[in-house]
Coordinates of C-alpha atoms in Angstrom, one line a residue:
M24 CA -26.0 -1.9 1.6
N25 CA -23.5 -0.9 -1.0
V26 CA -25.3 -1.0 -4.3
G27 CA -23.1 -2.0 -7.2
T28 CA -20.1 -3.2 -5.2
A29 CA -18.6 -6.7 -5.4
S30 CA -17.4 -6.8 -1.8
S31 CA -19.6 -8.3 1.0
E32 CA -17.4 -6.7 3.7
N33 CA -18.4 -3.6 5.6
N34 CA -14.9 -2.1 4.9
P35 CA -12.9 -3.6 1.9
T36 CA -9.8 -1.7 3.2
H37 CA -9.3 -4.6 5.7
S38 CA -8.5 -7.0 2.9
Y39 CA -7.7 -5.5 -0.5
L40 CA -4.0 -6.1 -0.1
N41 CA -4.7 -9.7 0.6
S42 CA -6.5 -10.2 -2.7
K43 CA -5.1 -12.5 -5.4
G44 CA -2.2 -11.0 -7.2
M45 CA -1.9 -7.8 -5.2
W46 CA 1.6 -8.5 -3.9
I47 CA 2.8 -9.2 -7.5
F48 CA 1.1 -6.1 -8.8
Y49 CA 2.7 -4.0 -6.0
T50 CA 6.1 -5.5 -6.8
L51 CA 5.6 -4.8 -10.5
L52 CA 4.7 -1.2 -9.7
V53 CA 7.9 -0.7 -7.8
A54 CA 9.9 -2.3 -10.7
L55 CA 8.1 0.0 -13.1
L56 CA 9.0 3.0 -11.0
H57 CA 12.6 1.9 -11.0
W58 CA 12.5 1.3 -14.8
I59 CA 11.1 4.8 -15.4
I60 CA 13.8 6.4 -13.2
M61 CA 16.5 4.3 -15.0
S62 CA 15.3 5.6 -18.4
I63 CA 16.4 9.2 -17.4
P64 CA 19.8 9.5 -19.2
F65 CA 21.8 11.4 -16.6
I66 CA 20.9 9.2 -13.6
S67 CA 23.3 6.5 -12.5
V68 CA 22.2 3.1 -11.3
A69 CA 23.0 3.8 -7.7
M70 CA 21.1 7.1 -7.9
A71 CA 18.1 5.3 -9.5
W72 CA 17.9 2.8 -6.7
T73 CA 18.1 5.6 -4.2
L74 CA 15.4 7.6 -5.9
T75 CA 13.2 4.4 -6.2
N76 CA 13.6 3.8 -2.5
V77 CA 12.9 7.4 -1.4
I78 CA 9.9 7.8 -3.7
H79 CA 8.5 4.5 -2.6
N80 CA 9.0 5.2 1.1
I81 CA 7.5 8.7 0.9
G82 CA 4.5 7.4 -1.1
M83 CA 3.8 4.5 1.2
F84 CA 4.2 6.7 4.3
V85 CA 1.6 9.1 3.0
L86 CA -0.8 6.4 1.8
L87 CA -0.5 4.1 4.8
H88 CA 0.2 6.3 7.7
I89 CA -1.2 9.8 7.0
V90 CA -4.3 9.3 4.9
K91 CA -7.3 8.4 7.1
G92 CA -10.6 6.9 6.2
T93 CA -11.4 4.6 3.3
P94 CA -11.4 5.2 -0.4
W95 CA -14.8 3.4 -0.7
Q96 CA -18.2 4.2 0.6
T97 CA -18.6 1.8 3.6
N98 CA -21.4 0.6 5.9
D99 CA -19.3 0.8 9.1
Q100 CA -21.1 3.9 10.2
G101 CA -17.9 6.0 10.3
E102 CA -15.8 3.6 12.4
A103 CA -12.9 3.7 9.9
R104 CA -13.0 7.5 9.5
M105 CA -10.3 8.2 12.0
L106 CA -8.1 5.2 11.2
T107 CA -5.2 5.2 8.9
Q108 CA -4.9 2.5 6.1
W109 CA -2.2 0.7 8.2
E110 CA -4.5 0.5 11.2
Q111 CA -7.3 -0.9 9.0
L112 CA -5.3 -3.6 7.3
D113 CA -6.2 -7.1 8.3
Y114 CA -8.8 -5.8 10.8
G115 CA -6.0 -4.3 12.9
K116 CA -4.2 -7.5 13.6
Q117 CA -0.5 -7.3 14.1
F118 CA 2.2 -9.5 12.3
T119 CA 0.0 -10.7 9.5
G120 CA 1.5 -11.7 6.1
T121 CA 0.5 -8.5 4.4
K122 CA 2.0 -6.3 7.1
K123 CA 5.2 -8.3 7.1
F124 CA 5.4 -8.0 3.3
L125 CA 4.8 -4.3 3.4
T126 CA 7.6 -4.0 6.1
V127 CA 10.1 -6.2 4.2
V128 CA 9.8 -4.4 0.8
P129 CA 11.5 -1.1 1.9
V130 CA 14.2 -3.1 3.7
V131 CA 14.9 -5.1 0.4
L132 CA 14.9 -1.9 -1.6

């Protein structure tokens, strides 16, 4: 039992990107990154979009495909220890809404 946690799931990594408002928050973070890059005086708009895309893609690659395990203490007895975040999303199901969203964002950028 996870004392002091609000999730009833064994592994919240399966569904945290499906939570209410997470897609909007993610989009706003990408927009904030772009705004911060645009505030640098000597960077052109085209270079700012390129940097936004590269920073976003490197960050998401590391977070979703390299980092293994969970950021939370879980009751799954180590089942998720060897899985990446991408493999844990939506209980490993393919072609879910969240995975489609996370695939489309870099394409749109």
